[in-house]
Short mmCIF file of C-alpha atoms in Angstrom, two decimals:
data_model
loop_
_atom_site.label_atom_id
_atom_site.label_comp_id
_atom_site.label_asym_id
_atom_site.label_seq_id
_atom_site.Cartn_x
_atom_site.Cartn_y
_atom_site.Cartn_z
CA MET A 1 0.00 0.00 0.00
CA VAL A 2 1.25 3.47 -0.85
CA GLN A 3 0.51 6.69 1.06
CA TYR A 4 1.23 10.27 0.03
CA LEU A 5 1.48 13.48 2.03
CA ILE A 6 2.20 17.03 0.90
CA ARG A 7 4.15 19.69 2.77
CA LEU A 8 4.22 23.37 1.81
CA ASP A 9 7.14 25.41 3.14
CA ASP A 10 7.67 29.05 4.12
CA LEU A 11 4.28 30.51 4.97
CA CYS A 12 4.95 34.02 6.30
CA PRO A 13 3.32 37.49 6.30
CA THR A 14 4.97 38.57 3.03
CA ASN A 15 4.02 35.67 0.77
CA ASN A 16 2.68 36.08 -2.74
CA LEU A 17 -0.75 34.77 -1.74
CA LYS A 18 -1.83 34.02 -5.30
CA LYS A 19 0.89 31.38 -5.51
CA TRP A 20 -0.33 29.81 -2.28
CA GLU A 21 -4.04 30.01 -3.01
CA ARG A 22 -3.74 27.81 -6.08
CA PHE A 23 -2.36 25.08 -3.80
CA PHE A 24 -5.08 25.62 -1.19
CA ASN A 25 -7.82 25.47 -3.84
CA LEU A 26 -6.40 22.27 -5.29
CA PHE A 27 -6.17 20.59 -1.88
CA ASP A 28 -9.68 21.62 -0.90
CA LEU A 29 -11.04 20.28 -4.18
CA TYR A 30 -9.77 16.80 -3.31
CA ASP A 31 -10.09 17.11 0.49
CA ILE A 32 -6.34 16.82 1.04
CA LYS A 33 -5.00 18.03 4.39
CA PRO A 34 -1.41 19.17 3.84
CA ILE A 35 1.35 20.04 6.29
CA ILE A 36 2.03 23.79 6.31
CA ALA A 37 5.45 25.01 7.46
CA VAL A 38 4.63 28.29 9.23
CA ILE A 39 7.41 30.74 10.08
CA PRO A 40 6.54 32.38 13.42
CA ASN A 41 8.78 35.46 13.07
CA ASN A 42 10.20 35.72 9.57
CA HIS A 43 13.47 37.63 9.05
CA ASP A 44 14.58 35.92 5.85
CA PRO A 45 15.25 38.78 3.39
CA LYS A 46 14.42 36.58 0.39
CA LEU A 47 10.95 35.83 1.73
CA SER A 48 10.36 39.42 2.85
CA VAL A 49 10.13 40.65 -0.76
CA CYS A 50 7.82 37.98 -2.24
CA GLY A 51 4.61 39.98 -1.76
CA GLN A 52 2.83 42.69 0.15
CA PHE A 53 2.67 42.46 3.94
CA ASN A 54 -0.46 40.57 4.97
CA PRO A 55 -2.02 42.06 8.14
CA TYR A 56 -4.30 39.00 8.28
CA TYR A 57 -1.47 36.49 8.36
CA TRP A 58 -2.36 34.89 11.67
CA PRO A 59 -6.10 34.77 10.92
CA LEU A 60 -5.10 32.95 7.72
CA VAL A 61 -3.02 30.44 9.71
CA ARG A 62 -5.93 29.87 12.10
CA HIS A 63 -8.29 29.43 9.13
CA LEU A 64 -6.02 26.78 7.62
CA GLN A 65 -5.83 25.00 10.96
CA LYS A 66 -9.63 25.07 11.26
CA LYS A 67 -9.86 23.37 7.85
CA GLY A 68 -7.76 20.50 9.14
CA TYR A 69 -4.42 21.56 7.69
CA ILE A 70 -1.51 20.54 9.93
CA ILE A 71 0.52 23.53 11.10
CA GLY A 72 4.23 22.97 11.67
CA MET A 73 6.72 25.20 13.47
CA HIS A 74 9.10 26.19 10.68
CA GLY A 75 12.00 27.30 12.81
CA PHE A 76 11.83 30.72 14.44
CA GLU A 77 13.08 33.47 12.12
CA HIS A 78 14.09 31.39 9.08
CA LEU A 79 17.43 33.16 9.29
CA TYR A 80 20.49 30.98 8.75
CA GLN A 81 23.23 31.29 11.38
CA ASN A 82 26.01 29.07 10.03
CA ASN A 83 27.03 26.46 7.46
CA ASN A 84 26.24 23.40 9.60
CA SER A 85 24.50 20.63 7.64
CA GLY A 86 22.87 19.00 10.69
CA LEU A 87 21.93 15.38 11.27
CA PHE A 88 21.09 14.55 7.67
CA ARG A 89 23.86 16.58 5.98
CA ILE A 90 21.40 17.86 3.39
CA ASN A 91 22.22 21.57 3.14
CA GLY A 92 25.21 23.59 4.26
CA ARG A 93 23.19 26.20 6.15
CA SER A 94 21.15 26.15 9.34
CA GLU A 95 19.14 28.23 11.77
CA PHE A 96 19.66 25.64 14.52
CA ALA A 97 22.32 22.97 13.93
CA GLY A 98 25.64 23.67 15.60
CA LEU A 99 24.33 26.31 18.00
CA PRO A 100 24.63 25.85 21.79
CA LEU A 101 21.68 24.26 23.54
CA TYR A 102 20.74 27.43 25.44
CA VAL A 103 20.55 29.42 22.18
CA GLN A 104 18.32 26.80 20.57
CA GLU A 105 16.14 26.75 23.68
CA GLN A 106 15.67 30.51 23.37
CA LYS A 107 14.60 30.12 19.74
CA VAL A 108 12.13 27.34 20.51
CA LYS A 109 10.64 29.18 23.50
CA ALA A 110 10.21 32.36 21.45
CA ALA A 111 8.52 30.46 18.61
CA VAL A 112 6.20 28.63 21.01
CA ALA A 113 5.25 31.91 22.69
CA ILE A 114 4.17 33.38 19.34
CA PHE A 115 2.08 30.36 18.37
CA ASN A 116 0.46 30.31 21.82
CA ARG A 117 -0.32 34.01 21.59
CA GLU A 118 -2.01 33.46 18.23
CA GLY A 119 -3.95 30.37 19.31
CA VAL A 120 -2.23 28.05 16.83
CA ARG A 121 -1.35 24.42 17.61
CA THR A 122 1.97 23.16 16.27
CA PRO A 123 2.41 19.40 16.74
CA LEU A 124 5.25 19.28 14.19
CA PHE A 125 8.70 20.80 13.90
CA ILE A 126 10.02 21.62 10.43
CA ALA A 127 13.61 22.81 10.36
CA PRO A 128 14.51 25.40 7.72
CA ALA A 129 16.78 23.77 5.12
CA HIS A 130 16.18 20.38 6.83
CA THR A 131 19.06 21.14 9.20
CA PHE A 132 18.93 20.56 12.95
CA ASP A 133 20.83 18.52 15.54
CA TYR A 134 20.37 16.68 18.84
CA ASN A 135 20.31 19.96 20.76
CA THR A 136 17.33 21.02 18.65
CA LEU A 137 15.49 17.88 19.71
CA LYS A 138 16.37 18.50 23.36
CA ALA A 139 15.06 22.07 23.13
CA LEU A 140 11.82 20.93 21.49
CA GLY A 141 11.30 18.18 24.05
CA LYS A 142 11.80 20.59 26.93
CA HIS A 143 10.00 23.71 25.74
CA SER A 144 7.33 22.71 23.21
CA GLU A 145 4.47 20.32 22.62
CA VAL A 146 5.98 19.12 19.36
CA LEU A 147 5.48 15.38 18.94
CA ILE A 148 6.57 14.86 15.33
CA ILE A 149 9.62 15.83 13.28
CA SER A 150 8.80 16.37 9.62
CA ASP A 151 12.07 15.07 8.19
CA GLY A 152 14.09 11.94 7.54
CA LEU A 153 15.11 9.73 4.63
CA LEU A 154 13.44 6.37 5.25
CA HIS A 155 10.33 5.10 3.49
CA SER A 156 7.89 5.00 6.41
CA PRO A 157 7.16 6.94 9.63
CA TYR A 158 9.06 5.81 12.70
CA ILE A 159 9.64 6.59 16.39
CA ARG A 160 13.07 7.70 17.53
CA LEU A 161 14.52 9.80 20.36
CA GLY A 162 11.08 10.43 21.83
CA PHE A 163 9.53 11.81 18.62
CA GLY A 164 7.56 10.48 15.70
CA TRP A 165 9.38 11.10 12.40
CA VAL A 166 7.65 11.57 9.07
CA PRO A 167 10.33 11.36 6.36
CA VAL A 168 10.43 14.00 3.62
CA GLN A 169 11.96 12.41 0.57
CA LEU A 170 10.77 14.17 -2.61
CA SER A 171 10.58 17.75 -3.88
CA GLU A 172 7.90 16.92 -6.48
CA VAL A 173 5.27 14.24 -7.06
CA CYS A 174 6.50 10.85 -8.19
CA LEU A 175 4.47 7.68 -8.64
CA LYS A 176 5.26 5.00 -6.06
CA THR A 177 3.78 1.57 -5.37
CA LYS A 178 4.35 1.19 -1.60
CA HIS A 179 5.52 2.95 1.57
CA THR A 180 4.79 6.51 2.73
CA TRP A 181 6.10 9.50 0.77
CA THR A 182 6.08 13.23 1.51
CA PHE A 183 6.21 15.69 -1.39
CA ASN A 184 7.80 18.97 -0.31
CA TYR A 185 6.77 22.09 -2.27
CA HIS A 186 7.76 25.75 -1.94
CA PRO A 187 4.88 27.76 -3.42
CA GLU A 188 7.00 30.89 -3.81
CA THR A 189 9.36 29.18 -6.24
CA CYS A 190 7.14 26.43 -7.69
CA THR A 191 6.95 26.74 -11.48
CA ASP A 192 3.71 26.55 -13.47
CA GLU A 193 4.94 23.30 -15.02
CA ALA A 194 5.57 21.73 -11.62
CA PHE A 195 2.15 22.82 -10.38
CA GLU A 196 0.40 21.41 -13.46
CA LYS A 197 2.22 18.12 -12.87
CA LEU A 198 0.97 18.16 -9.28
CA GLU A 199 -2.61 18.83 -10.43
CA GLN A 200 -2.52 15.90 -12.83
CA PHE A 201 -0.96 13.60 -10.26
CA ILE A 202 -3.53 14.41 -7.59
CA ALA A 203 -6.42 13.99 -10.03
CA LYS A 204 -5.25 10.42 -10.72
CA ASN A 205 -4.01 9.45 -7.26
CA TYR A 206 -5.98 11.46 -4.69
CA PRO A 207 -7.36 8.34 -2.90
CA HIS A 208 -3.80 7.58 -1.76
CA PHE A 209 -3.28 10.95 -0.04
CA VAL A 210 -3.58 10.68 3.73
CA SER A 211 -3.60 13.00 6.73
CA LEU A 212 -1.14 12.90 9.60
CA SER A 213 -3.64 11.13 11.88
CA GLN A 214 -3.82 8.17 9.48
CA LEU A 215 -0.13 7.31 9.72
CA THR A 216 1.24 4.33 11.60
CA PHE A 217 4.59 4.77 13.33
CA ARG A 218 6.98 1.88 13.94
CA ASP A 219 10.05 1.64 16.14
CA TYR A 220 13.38 2.72 14.67
CA SER A 221 15.70 -0.30 14.34
CA TRP A 222 19.41 -0.84 13.85
CA LYS A 223 18.63 -1.74 10.23
CA ASP A 224 17.00 1.66 9.82
CA TYR A 225 20.13 3.28 11.28
CA ILE A 226 22.35 1.54 8.75
CA LYS A 227 20.03 2.33 5.85
CA GLU A 228 19.67 5.98 6.80
CA TYR A 229 23.39 6.55 7.11
CA TYR A 230 23.95 4.73 3.84
CA LEU A 231 21.52 7.15 2.17
CA ILE A 232 23.18 10.14 3.83
CA TYR A 233 26.72 9.29 2.82
CA ARG A 234 25.77 8.07 -0.63
CA ARG A 235 24.33 11.52 -1.29
CA VAL A 236 27.38 13.22 0.23
CA ILE A 237 29.71 11.22 -2.01
CA LEU A 238 27.59 11.81 -5.12
CA ASP A 239 27.46 15.55 -4.42
CA PHE A 240 31.24 15.60 -3.99
CA LEU A 241 31.77 13.76 -7.28
CA LYS A 242 29.39 16.10 -9.12
CA LYS A 243 31.34 19.10 -7.84
CA GLN A 244 34.63 17.59 -8.96
CA VAL A 245 33.25 16.84 -12.43
CA TYR A 246 31.91 20.40 -12.67
CA ARG A 247 35.27 21.88 -11.65
CA PHE A 248 37.13 19.69 -14.13
CA ARG A 249 34.72 20.48 -16.96
CA TYR A 250 34.77 24.25 -16.46
CA ALA A 251 38.31 24.70 -15.17
CA LYS A 252 40.23 27.39 -17.03
CA PRO A 253 43.33 26.08 -18.82
CA ALA A 254 46.59 27.06 -17.16
CA ARG A 255 48.50 29.84 -18.87
CA VAL A 256 51.85 28.84 -20.32
#
């Protein structure tokens, strides 16, 4: 049996709402309940110029929650602090990974305070750039009600380190025959072609889309540990080789 979920990243007060509304309308048409990565206090300069400031940002978030959308805590300010690639070594930038525990605790407490003030429940944590570390998990466990981490590389949800984990494996829709797959979209940068592909995919496969409450979590095993680290380091090696090929291909010839 195959299950699909969708996650939309980077909801903030300065979104281009037209780009987001086409996703919301599509999901509502097929009664799909996506995961929405909500930034509590955006300071990312790239996201600050996407659209006009929305004074009804938090009412919008509450409206999405009322419809059954799952709201996730997408970091705190979405502002990268260093080049740490975190537990999964996916990106060389992070708002959390590599920072001292007390700093991460401050970030989590500040984010939780904003969500509480606005009456928004956040059962998930979604790290900007997929980068976080064990201190992030400690801070979440101590200062939030987060139960699930929306990240990972395996093929099914699992329980590890006191949290449920829902792996996020694909940036666009892709037909699968088994396991649980999360498609991760960024409405601000999603092309028309990618959105049309999503529309067609959902029209054909909407019965296989599930909500968070329908997932079954299993215990994380030593086999999962080996598989996950194999996937991590295979990607690291492939990325390294691609960079070397690129440098060789476009290297300027030495002057004689």
